Amino acid sequence: ELPGFYYDSEKNRYFRLLPGHNNYNPLTKESIQYKAMECKRLRLLEEEEKQKKKTTRTGLNSSMLLQKRQLGLLSSTSYCRLVHELKVNCMQRRKIEIHSPDSSVAGTNNFKIIVADVACERIFTVNDVEHGGCKYGIINLSGLGKESLTVEMYDNLYFTNRKVNSVCWASLTHPDSHLCLMGIAETPGCASLLPASLFSSTNPGDRPGMLCSFKISTAWSCAWCLNPQADNCFSTGLTRRVLVTNVVTGHRQTFGTSSDVLAQQFARQTPMLYNGCRSGEIFSIDVRQRNRKGQSWKAIRFFHDSAVTSIHLLEDEHYLMAADMAGKIKLWDLRTAKCVKEYKGHHNEYAILPLHVNEEEGLLTAVGQDCYTRIWSLQDAHLLRTIPSPHPSSKDAIPSVVFSSRLGGSRGVPGLLMAVKQDLYHFSYN
């Protein structure tokens, strides 16, 4: 790289970058990098359409897997995991048609966040509205199993002035009955707990109101607790503190931190809350204890070199997956507080991007700031597939994804759901 010059790979020579005062020079390093990225994206899209798929590992094919399974060389778990690897490699993109009761609303705003419920029957969507703020909706995925891919979207048009930072499903009266929203109203933030039935009621007069709403400092993250020892509680990650609220009693606990809390998750087996901070620190809190001054209430502590943007606790709760703003994804053993695996290839510089872990299929999915969706093998950190975005990459076009083996419920279809710009795509298994 030479100062004041750029290299043209097509012409195989260097050209001068004119500094210019009044003269307009379209050649900048950013524009050249963007052009190269766009060429790569279009080439990958073309390769995907041709369906020339290479196997992720040498010698891995369905007949070989079946033969090894019949000979008893593969356990049922390993067989299922490797079959999923093959299927993931052959997923094909199809656009989904979104139907909305209010036709004027559908397809006019960009998707910002999509979050699936536990059964993957519905996804909650947050859409950026053109005049500012956000619009919320719930999409029913039951139409995915049919030949024509159509889904129903139910919007709620009452809460459009709040910019949403984080959202999670909450199980208050029954599984996934409510939604926790963390957003910015004006200068202070706002935490809200909305009933999911608000988005499906046909009669506006019957719509239930918000169960819980209060002003807070800037909110970065939220998590709902499913452990019976800390029932009906949700946590909010704020600037330099953690706020745990009991929805029924209204009781609140505050834990001071040294940095902004950007990611949170509750454990199911114990009433522990795991937090990831802007400083790179990851720590846990036992929510049964009363908070004390100082750092003594932090049970487990370890550090990333950059701000932690997402954490995910594995089912046995001995391991925790964490991603940071340096593009590092690490698997930590909570018993020894040591990194045991690293998943390479993820791209991030400053965005808060989520991780999607599917232990049943043995897969890890993450969308990078470069707008590529990457899928790794959870067991050996092997990068299985890199999916280019259907739209040109930009800050406001980073895809939001959901991956499941049962999209649309227990009898649903396996695959990847991708929301980018105003479009929704389904990557289905062959």
Tab-separated table of C-alpha atoms in Angstrom:
chain	number	residue	atom	x	y	z
A	1	GLU	CA	0.000	0.000	0.000
A	2	LEU	CA	1.594	3.258	-1.165
A	3	PRO	CA	0.543	6.654	0.305
A	4	GLY	CA	-1.322	8.737	-2.291
A	5	PHE	CA	-1.745	5.787	-4.697
A	6	TYR	CA	-4.212	2.982	-5.228
A	7	TYR	CA	-3.676	-0.366	-6.941
A	8	ASP	CA	-5.974	-1.380	-9.795
A	9	SER	CA	-6.051	-5.195	-9.896
A	10	GLU	CA	-7.599	-5.294	-13.400
A	11	LYS	CA	-4.894	-3.098	-14.998
A	12	ASN	CA	-2.187	-4.429	-12.677
A	13	ARG	CA	-0.700	-1.005	-11.909
A	14	TYR	CA	-0.831	1.890	-9.447
A	15	PHE	CA	-2.752	5.138	-10.004
A	16	ARG	CA	-2.421	8.415	-8.178
A	17	LEU	CA	-5.117	9.578	-5.728
A	18	LEU	CA	-5.443	13.324	-6.409
A	19	PRO	CA	-5.676	15.309	-3.154
A	20	GLY	CA	-7.608	18.139	-4.933
A	21	HIS	CA	-9.127	21.234	-3.305
A	22	ASN	CA	-11.899	22.350	-5.643
A	23	ASN	CA	-11.573	19.520	-8.152
A	24	TYR	CA	-13.882	16.544	-7.542
A	25	ASN	CA	-12.057	13.238	-7.288
A	26	PRO	CA	-14.341	10.189	-7.234
A	27	LEU	CA	-11.443	7.884	-6.387
A	28	THR	CA	-11.134	7.327	-2.649
A	29	LYS	CA	-9.931	4.252	-0.774
A	30	GLU	CA	-13.478	3.747	0.573
A	31	SER	CA	-15.069	3.815	-2.897
A	32	ILE	CA	-12.411	1.441	-4.276
A	33	GLN	CA	-12.935	-0.998	-1.360
A	34	TYR	CA	-16.718	-0.789	-1.787
A	35	LYS	CA	-16.403	-1.542	-5.532
A	36	ALA	CA	-14.209	-4.584	-4.804
A	37	MET	CA	-16.643	-5.837	-2.125
A	38	GLU	CA	-19.612	-5.394	-4.458
A	39	CYS	CA	-17.837	-7.359	-7.234
A	40	LYS	CA	-17.129	-10.177	-4.758
A	41	ARG	CA	-20.759	-10.202	-3.535
A	42	LEU	CA	-22.172	-10.361	-7.077
A	43	ARG	CA	-19.740	-13.153	-7.986
A	44	LEU	CA	-20.782	-15.197	-4.929
A	45	LEU	CA	-24.484	-14.636	-5.692
A	46	GLU	CA	-23.901	-15.844	-9.251
A	47	GLU	CA	-22.112	-18.962	-7.972
A	48	GLU	CA	-25.012	-19.689	-5.600
A	49	GLU	CA	-27.550	-19.443	-8.418
A	50	LYS	CA	-25.548	-21.938	-10.480
A	51	GLN	CA	-25.850	-24.321	-7.486
A	52	LYS	CA	-22.256	-25.502	-7.837
A	53	LYS	CA	-21.808	-26.467	-4.213
A	54	LYS	CA	-18.563	-27.795	-2.856
A	55	THR	CA	-18.650	-30.019	0.193
A	56	THR	CA	-17.499	-28.333	3.365
A	57	ARG	CA	-15.128	-31.203	4.177
A	58	THR	CA	-13.200	-33.535	1.920
A	59	GLY	CA	-15.064	-36.744	1.176
A	60	LEU	CA	-18.238	-35.649	2.986
A	61	ASN	CA	-21.360	-36.785	1.122
A	62	SER	CA	-24.705	-38.362	2.039
A	63	SER	CA	-23.920	-41.888	0.772
A	64	MET	CA	-20.641	-42.017	2.705
A	65	LEU	CA	-22.402	-40.802	5.868
A	66	LEU	CA	-25.122	-43.449	5.540
A	67	GLN	CA	-22.558	-46.178	4.978
A	68	LYS	CA	-20.561	-45.146	8.065
A	69	ARG	CA	-23.778	-44.990	10.099
A	70	GLN	CA	-24.782	-48.530	9.038
A	71	LEU	CA	-21.317	-49.863	9.872
A	72	GLY	CA	-21.590	-48.325	13.344
A	73	LEU	CA	-18.663	-45.931	12.793
A	74	LEU	CA	-20.852	-42.883	13.492
A	75	SER	CA	-23.059	-42.240	16.493
A	76	SER	CA	-26.585	-40.950	15.862
A	77	THR	CA	-25.585	-37.499	17.207
A	78	SER	CA	-22.567	-37.214	14.875
A	79	TYR	CA	-24.612	-38.495	11.943
A	80	CYS	CA	-27.358	-35.897	12.480
A	81	ARG	CA	-24.781	-33.129	12.881
A	82	LEU	CA	-22.982	-34.028	9.631
A	83	VAL	CA	-26.291	-34.344	7.737
A	84	HIS	CA	-27.159	-30.815	8.880
A	85	GLU	CA	-23.773	-29.647	7.593
A	86	LEU	CA	-24.580	-31.093	4.160
A	87	LYS	CA	-28.070	-29.577	4.144
A	88	VAL	CA	-26.815	-26.141	5.222
A	89	ASN	CA	-24.380	-26.170	2.317
A	90	CYS	CA	-27.231	-26.747	-0.175
A	91	MET	CA	-29.756	-24.195	1.157
A	92	GLN	CA	-31.393	-22.156	-1.604
A	93	ARG	CA	-32.761	-18.626	-1.300
A	94	ARG	CA	-36.441	-17.865	-1.942
A	95	LYS	CA	-38.228	-14.587	-1.350
A	96	ILE	CA	-41.199	-14.587	1.030
A	97	GLU	CA	-44.364	-12.652	0.288
A	98	ILE	CA	-45.549	-10.711	3.342
A	99	HIS	CA	-49.297	-10.217	3.740
A	100	SER	CA	-50.541	-7.552	6.119
A	101	PRO	CA	-54.113	-6.617	7.116
A	102	ASP	CA	-53.058	-3.017	6.482
A	103	SER	CA	-51.741	-3.148	2.912
A	104	SER	CA	-50.441	0.435	3.088
A	105	VAL	CA	-48.031	-0.569	5.837
A	106	ALA	CA	-46.502	-3.740	4.364
A	107	GLY	CA	-43.130	-3.459	2.681
A	108	THR	CA	-42.571	0.268	3.256
A	109	ASN	CA	-40.030	0.136	6.085
A	110	ASN	CA	-36.671	-1.547	6.550
A	111	PHE	CA	-36.274	-4.493	8.924
A	112	LYS	CA	-33.971	-3.698	11.844
A	113	ILE	CA	-34.398	-6.685	14.217
A	114	ILE	CA	-36.184	-10.044	13.961
A	115	VAL	CA	-36.461	-12.329	17.016
A	116	ALA	CA	-38.147	-15.762	16.981
A	117	ASP	CA	-40.067	-17.215	19.921
A	118	VAL	CA	-38.953	-20.530	21.489
A	119	ALA	CA	-41.195	-22.658	19.251
A	120	CYS	CA	-40.214	-20.628	16.121
A	121	GLU	CA	-43.926	-20.171	15.296
A	122	ARG	CA	-43.737	-16.366	15.299
A	123	ILE	CA	-41.083	-13.724	14.829
A	124	PHE	CA	-41.218	-10.280	16.374
A	125	THR	CA	-40.033	-7.585	13.978
A	126	VAL	CA	-38.738	-4.073	14.571
A	127	ASN	CA	-38.834	-1.899	11.453
A	128	ASP	CA	-37.232	1.515	11.012
A	129	VAL	CA	-39.821	4.125	10.044
A	130	GLU	CA	-38.857	6.744	7.448
A	131	HIS	CA	-39.767	9.754	9.604
A	132	GLY	CA	-37.847	8.373	12.627
A	133	GLY	CA	-38.565	5.890	15.380
A	134	CYS	CA	-39.601	2.248	14.966
A	135	LYS	CA	-42.657	0.204	14.083
A	136	TYR	CA	-43.296	-3.209	15.692
A	137	GLY	CA	-45.034	-6.270	14.322
A	138	ILE	CA	-45.417	-10.036	14.680
A	139	ILE	CA	-45.102	-12.379	11.676
A	140	ASN	CA	-46.804	-15.776	11.784
A	141	LEU	CA	-44.552	-18.381	10.118
A	142	SER	CA	-47.203	-21.064	9.542
A	143	GLY	CA	-47.272	-20.332	5.781
A	144	LEU	CA	-43.644	-21.378	5.258
A	145	GLY	CA	-44.444	-25.070	4.730
A	146	LYS	CA	-46.622	-24.392	1.682
A	147	GLU	CA	-45.574	-24.184	-1.962
A	148	SER	CA	-46.168	-20.432	-2.191
A	149	LEU	CA	-44.139	-18.776	0.565
A	150	THR	CA	-46.493	-16.337	2.281
A	151	VAL	CA	-46.554	-15.104	5.871
A	152	GLU	CA	-49.016	-12.956	7.802
A	153	MET	CA	-47.729	-9.811	9.511
A	154	TYR	CA	-49.679	-8.038	12.270
A	155	ASP	CA	-48.587	-4.496	13.023
A	156	ASN	CA	-49.061	-2.316	16.062
A	157	LEU	CA	-49.177	1.325	15.058
A	158	TYR	CA	-49.388	2.856	18.536
A	159	PHE	CA	-45.697	2.872	19.494
A	160	THR	CA	-43.810	4.484	16.636
A	161	ASN	CA	-41.769	7.212	18.351
A	162	ARG	CA	-39.334	4.940	20.214
A	163	LYS	CA	-36.043	3.780	18.772
A	164	VAL	CA	-35.577	0.149	19.865
A	165	ASN	CA	-32.099	-1.036	20.904
A	166	SER	CA	-32.932	-4.509	22.198
A	167	VAL	CA	-35.895	-6.899	22.401
A	168	CYS	CA	-36.571	-10.336	23.907
A	169	TRP	CA	-39.571	-12.642	24.358
A	170	ALA	CA	-40.972	-12.912	27.903
A	171	SER	CA	-42.968	-15.813	29.410
A	172	LEU	CA	-45.247	-14.277	32.028
A	173	THR	CA	-48.703	-15.912	31.851
A	174	HIS	CA	-47.653	-18.619	29.352
A	175	PRO	CA	-44.593	-19.290	27.142
A	176	ASP	CA	-43.704	-16.268	24.991
A	177	SER	CA	-46.769	-14.319	26.098
A	178	HIS	CA	-45.074	-10.911	26.280
A	179	LEU	CA	-42.207	-8.876	24.804
A	180	CYS	CA	-39.539	-6.802	26.570
A	181	LEU	CA	-38.560	-3.711	24.606
A	182	MET	CA	-35.598	-1.454	25.401
A	183	GLY	CA	-35.660	1.834	23.554
A	184	ILE	CA	-34.976	5.532	23.523
A	185	ALA	CA	-38.025	7.797	23.729
A	186	GLU	CA	-36.334	11.204	23.913
A	187	THR	CA	-33.224	11.766	26.038
A	188	PRO	CA	-33.944	9.058	28.667
A	189	GLY	CA	-34.487	5.473	27.619
A	190	CYS	CA	-37.668	3.487	28.117
A	191	ALA	CA	-38.267	-0.128	29.150
A	192	SER	CA	-41.623	-1.633	28.170
A	193	LEU	CA	-43.305	-5.007	28.612
A	194	LEU	CA	-45.970	-5.567	25.952
A	195	PRO	CA	-48.443	-8.471	25.668
A	196	ALA	CA	-47.960	-10.357	22.397
A	197	SER	CA	-51.750	-10.499	21.961
A	198	LEU	CA	-51.582	-6.757	21.241
A	199	PHE	CA	-50.449	-7.608	17.703
A	200	SER	CA	-53.046	-10.258	16.823
A	201	SER	CA	-56.277	-8.835	18.240
A	202	THR	CA	-58.679	-7.978	15.418
A	203	ASN	CA	-60.848	-5.661	17.517
A	204	PRO	CA	-58.889	-2.522	18.535
A	205	GLY	CA	-61.195	-2.037	21.536
A	206	ASP	CA	-60.064	-5.338	23.076
A	207	ARG	CA	-56.341	-4.519	22.930
A	208	PRO	CA	-54.618	-4.906	26.305
A	209	GLY	CA	-52.324	-2.143	27.487
A	210	MET	CA	-48.673	-2.203	28.470
A	211	LEU	CA	-48.017	-4.215	31.612
A	212	CYS	CA	-44.870	-2.376	32.605
A	213	SER	CA	-43.205	0.792	31.352
A	214	PHE	CA	-40.670	3.049	33.029
A	215	LYS	CA	-38.025	5.621	32.153
A	216	ILE	CA	-34.359	4.652	32.464
A	217	SER	CA	-30.965	5.843	31.279
A	218	THR	CA	-29.845	4.625	27.840
A	219	ALA	CA	-30.708	0.909	27.590
A	220	TRP	CA	-28.432	-1.416	25.625
A	221	SER	CA	-29.738	-4.927	26.316
A	222	CYS	CA	-32.465	-6.970	27.999
A	223	ALA	CA	-33.093	-10.570	29.112
A	224	TRP	CA	-36.019	-12.513	30.616
A	225	CYS	CA	-35.492	-15.011	33.449
A	226	LEU	CA	-37.029	-18.510	33.106
A	227	ASN	CA	-35.601	-19.861	36.374
A	228	PRO	CA	-38.355	-20.420	39.019
A	229	GLN	CA	-36.126	-19.009	41.791
A	230	ALA	CA	-36.228	-15.589	40.143
A	231	ASP	CA	-39.650	-15.852	38.528
A	232	ASN	CA	-41.290	-12.997	36.575
A	233	CYS	CA	-38.038	-11.013	36.429
A	234	PHE	CA	-36.341	-9.286	33.551
A	235	SER	CA	-32.994	-7.559	33.415
A	236	THR	CA	-31.984	-4.359	31.672
A	237	GLY	CA	-28.394	-3.557	30.720
A	238	LEU	CA	-27.832	0.169	31.164
A	239	THR	CA	-24.970	2.669	31.206
A	240	ARG	CA	-22.690	1.455	34.043
A	241	ARG	CA	-25.404	-0.553	35.821
A	242	VAL	CA	-27.683	-3.585	35.667
A	243	LEU	CA	-31.340	-3.262	36.677
A	244	VAL	CA	-33.319	-6.418	37.592
A	245	THR	CA	-37.100	-5.831	37.802
A	246	ASN	CA	-39.834	-8.120	39.121
A	247	VAL	CA	-42.864	-7.452	36.919
A	248	VAL	CA	-45.451	-8.690	39.442
A	249	THR	CA	-44.175	-7.046	42.650
A	250	GLY	CA	-42.420	-4.085	41.033
A	251	HIS	CA	-39.298	-4.731	43.151
A	252	ARG	CA	-36.032	-3.578	41.544
A	253	GLN	CA	-32.401	-4.405	42.204
A	254	THR	CA	-29.534	-2.309	40.890
A	255	PHE	CA	-25.990	-3.608	40.385
A	256	GLY	CA	-23.300	-1.057	39.568
A	257	THR	CA	-20.790	-1.902	36.829
A	258	SER	CA	-17.671	-0.193	35.527
A	259	SER	CA	-18.910	-0.151	31.922
A	260	ASP	CA	-22.018	-0.199	29.689
A	261	VAL	CA	-23.753	-3.597	29.602
A	262	LEU	CA	-24.291	-4.475	25.915
A	263	ALA	CA	-25.351	-8.157	26.185
A	264	GLN	CA	-27.243	-10.245	28.774
A	265	GLN	CA	-28.641	-13.741	29.308
A	266	PHE	CA	-30.152	-15.572	32.291
A	267	ALA	CA	-29.245	-19.174	33.081
A	268	ARG	CA	-32.159	-21.642	33.328
A	269	GLN	CA	-30.762	-24.073	35.904
A	270	THR	CA	-29.569	-21.404	38.361
A	271	PRO	CA	-30.736	-17.815	38.990
A	272	MET	CA	-27.543	-16.404	37.447
A	273	LEU	CA	-27.399	-13.459	35.052
A	274	TYR	CA	-24.475	-13.258	32.589
A	275	ASN	CA	-23.424	-9.852	31.277
A	276	GLY	CA	-21.104	-8.651	28.508
A	277	CYS	CA	-19.680	-5.115	28.729
A	278	ARG	CA	-18.241	-2.433	26.491
A	279	SER	CA	-14.946	-2.784	28.381
A	280	GLY	CA	-14.697	-6.429	27.211
A	281	GLU	CA	-15.544	-7.840	30.657
A	282	ILE	CA	-17.976	-10.764	31.000
A	283	PHE	CA	-19.315	-11.433	34.509
A	284	SER	CA	-22.176	-13.202	36.255
A	285	ILE	CA	-24.534	-12.060	39.028
A	286	ASP	CA	-26.551	-14.238	41.415
A	287	VAL	CA	-29.853	-12.308	41.418
A	288	ARG	CA	-30.950	-13.842	44.774
A	289	GLN	CA	-28.344	-11.914	46.745
A	290	ARG	CA	-28.601	-8.311	47.780
A	291	ASN	CA	-26.243	-6.060	45.946
A	292	ARG	CA	-23.271	-4.724	47.872
A	293	LYS	CA	-20.837	-1.941	47.122
A	294	GLY	CA	-17.704	-2.872	45.206
A	295	GLN	CA	-17.170	-5.795	42.832
A	296	SER	CA	-17.612	-8.644	45.348
A	297	TRP	CA	-20.977	-9.815	43.929
A	298	LYS	CA	-19.419	-10.788	40.581
A	299	ALA	CA	-19.235	-14.593	40.624
A	300	ILE	CA	-17.379	-15.349	37.355
A	301	ARG	CA	-15.170	-12.850	35.510
A	302	PHE	CA	-13.147	-13.049	32.299
A	303	PHE	CA	-12.260	-10.623	29.528
A	304	HIS	CA	-12.293	-10.046	25.774
A	305	ASP	CA	-9.908	-7.533	24.182
A	306	SER	CA	-12.815	-5.542	22.731
A	307	ALA	CA	-16.433	-4.608	23.572
A	308	VAL	CA	-18.646	-7.704	23.982
A	309	THR	CA	-21.688	-7.423	21.678
A	310	SER	CA	-23.416	-10.784	22.196
A	311	ILE	CA	-23.347	-13.731	24.608
A	312	HIS	CA	-25.067	-17.126	24.457
A	313	LEU	CA	-25.119	-19.739	27.208
A	314	LEU	CA	-25.054	-23.354	25.989
A	315	GLU	CA	-27.656	-25.833	27.280
A	316	ASP	CA	-25.466	-27.587	29.858
A	317	GLU	CA	-24.553	-24.089	31.178
A	318	HIS	CA	-20.864	-24.990	31.468
A	319	TYR	CA	-19.968	-23.067	28.310
A	320	LEU	CA	-20.656	-19.524	27.105
A	321	MET	CA	-20.252	-18.178	23.567
A	322	ALA	CA	-19.274	-14.502	23.210
A	323	ALA	CA	-18.674	-12.153	20.256
A	324	ASP	CA	-16.929	-8.773	20.345
A	325	MET	CA	-16.330	-5.655	18.235
A	326	ALA	CA	-12.989	-6.978	16.996
A	327	GLY	CA	-14.842	-9.756	15.130
A	328	LYS	CA	-13.715	-12.459	17.582
A	329	ILE	CA	-16.155	-15.238	18.546
A	330	LYS	CA	-14.947	-17.345	21.478
A	331	LEU	CA	-16.315	-20.316	23.424
A	332	TRP	CA	-15.513	-20.054	27.150
A	333	ASP	CA	-15.492	-22.840	29.738
A	334	LEU	CA	-17.192	-21.253	32.762
A	335	ARG	CA	-15.651	-23.773	35.182
A	336	THR	CA	-12.085	-22.724	34.361
A	337	ALA	CA	-12.815	-19.244	32.854
A	338	LYS	CA	-10.678	-20.195	29.829
A	339	CYS	CA	-11.305	-19.909	26.090
A	340	VAL	CA	-11.588	-23.399	24.572
A	341	LYS	CA	-12.516	-22.573	20.947
A	342	GLU	CA	-12.418	-19.633	18.549
A	343	TYR	CA	-14.657	-19.266	15.481
A	344	LYS	CA	-12.795	-17.335	12.768
A	345	GLY	CA	-14.095	-15.330	9.812
A	346	HIS	CA	-16.630	-13.045	11.556
A	347	HIS	CA	-16.357	-9.337	10.677
A	348	ASN	CA	-17.221	-6.545	13.094
A	349	GLU	CA	-15.770	-3.124	13.929
A	350	TYR	CA	-18.365	-1.198	15.941
A	351	ALA	CA	-21.862	-2.742	15.546
A	352	ILE	CA	-23.875	-4.643	18.179
A	353	LEU	CA	-24.525	-7.912	16.307
A	354	PRO	CA	-26.197	-11.041	17.775
A	355	LEU	CA	-25.086	-14.697	17.764
A	356	HIS	CA	-27.455	-17.575	16.937
A	357	VAL	CA	-26.518	-20.956	18.425
A	358	ASN	CA	-28.400	-24.137	17.477
A	359	GLU	CA	-27.082	-26.990	19.602
A	360	GLU	CA	-29.604	-29.496	18.221
A	361	GLU	CA	-28.114	-29.022	14.735
A	362	GLY	CA	-24.590	-28.277	16.012
A	363	LEU	CA	-24.446	-24.927	14.202
A	364	LEU	CA	-23.432	-21.343	14.984
A	365	THR	CA	-24.758	-18.499	12.805
A	366	ALA	CA	-23.648	-14.848	12.839
A	367	VAL	CA	-24.089	-11.884	10.487
A	368	GLY	CA	-21.025	-9.677	10.077
A	369	GLN	CA	-20.800	-5.945	9.560
A	370	ASP	CA	-19.769	-6.748	5.971
A	371	CYS	CA	-23.359	-8.099	5.544
A	372	TYR	CA	-22.219	-11.734	5.049
A	373	THR	CA	-24.022	-14.464	7.007
A	374	ARG	CA	-21.585	-17.131	8.195
A	375	ILE	CA	-22.392	-20.595	9.549
A	376	TRP	CA	-19.858	-22.614	11.577
A	377	SER	CA	-19.799	-26.137	12.969
A	378	LEU	CA	-20.277	-25.770	16.716
A	379	GLN	CA	-18.115	-28.792	17.483
A	380	ASP	CA	-14.876	-28.025	15.657
A	381	ALA	CA	-15.304	-24.313	14.662
A	382	HIS	CA	-15.105	-25.165	10.938
A	383	LEU	CA	-16.616	-22.443	8.704
A	384	LEU	CA	-19.300	-24.283	6.701
A	385	ARG	CA	-20.838	-21.573	4.563
A	386	THR	CA	-20.667	-17.840	3.802
A	387	ILE	CA	-23.927	-16.399	2.437
A	388	PRO	CA	-23.761	-13.031	0.603
A	389	SER	CA	-26.537	-10.506	1.168
A	390	PRO	CA	-29.118	-10.133	-1.652
A	391	HIS	CA	-28.708	-6.325	-1.303
A	392	PRO	CA	-25.541	-4.191	-1.657
A	393	SER	CA	-23.766	-3.923	1.701
A	394	SER	CA	-24.278	-0.758	3.767
A	395	LYS	CA	-24.746	0.245	7.412
A	396	ASP	CA	-28.545	0.183	7.128
A	397	ALA	CA	-28.640	-3.125	5.194
A	398	ILE	CA	-27.057	-5.545	7.692
A	399	PRO	CA	-29.312	-8.648	7.590
A	400	SER	CA	-31.099	-9.934	10.679
A	401	VAL	CA	-31.472	-13.741	10.740
A	402	VAL	CA	-33.214	-16.649	12.490
A	403	PHE	CA	-32.065	-20.260	12.028
A	404	SER	CA	-34.103	-23.289	13.117
A	405	SER	CA	-34.936	-26.881	12.143
A	406	ARG	CA	-38.642	-26.104	12.696
A	407	LEU	CA	-39.533	-22.683	11.278
A	408	GLY	CA	-43.303	-22.415	11.702
A	409	GLY	CA	-43.705	-24.674	14.749
A	410	SER	CA	-43.162	-28.355	15.634
A	411	ARG	CA	-44.092	-29.468	12.089
A	412	GLY	CA	-42.283	-26.544	10.508
A	413	VAL	CA	-39.611	-26.519	7.832
A	414	PRO	CA	-35.871	-26.291	8.542
A	415	GLY	CA	-33.791	-23.426	7.244
A	416	LEU	CA	-32.612	-19.856	7.621
A	417	LEU	CA	-34.847	-16.796	7.696
A	418	MET	CA	-33.177	-13.537	6.594
A	419	ALA	CA	-34.631	-10.027	6.840
A	420	VAL	CA	-32.766	-7.343	4.913
A	421	LYS	CA	-34.035	-3.910	3.851
A	422	GLN	CA	-37.789	-4.391	3.163
A	423	ASP	CA	-37.509	-8.041	2.119
A	424	LEU	CA	-37.793	-11.383	3.897
A	425	TYR	CA	-36.012	-14.455	2.493
A	426	HIS	CA	-36.179	-18.160	3.323
A	427	PHE	CA	-33.117	-20.371	2.763
A	428	SER	CA	-34.663	-23.834	2.669
A	429	TYR	CA	-33.085	-27.273	2.928
A	430	ASN	CA	-33.073	-29.311	-0.281
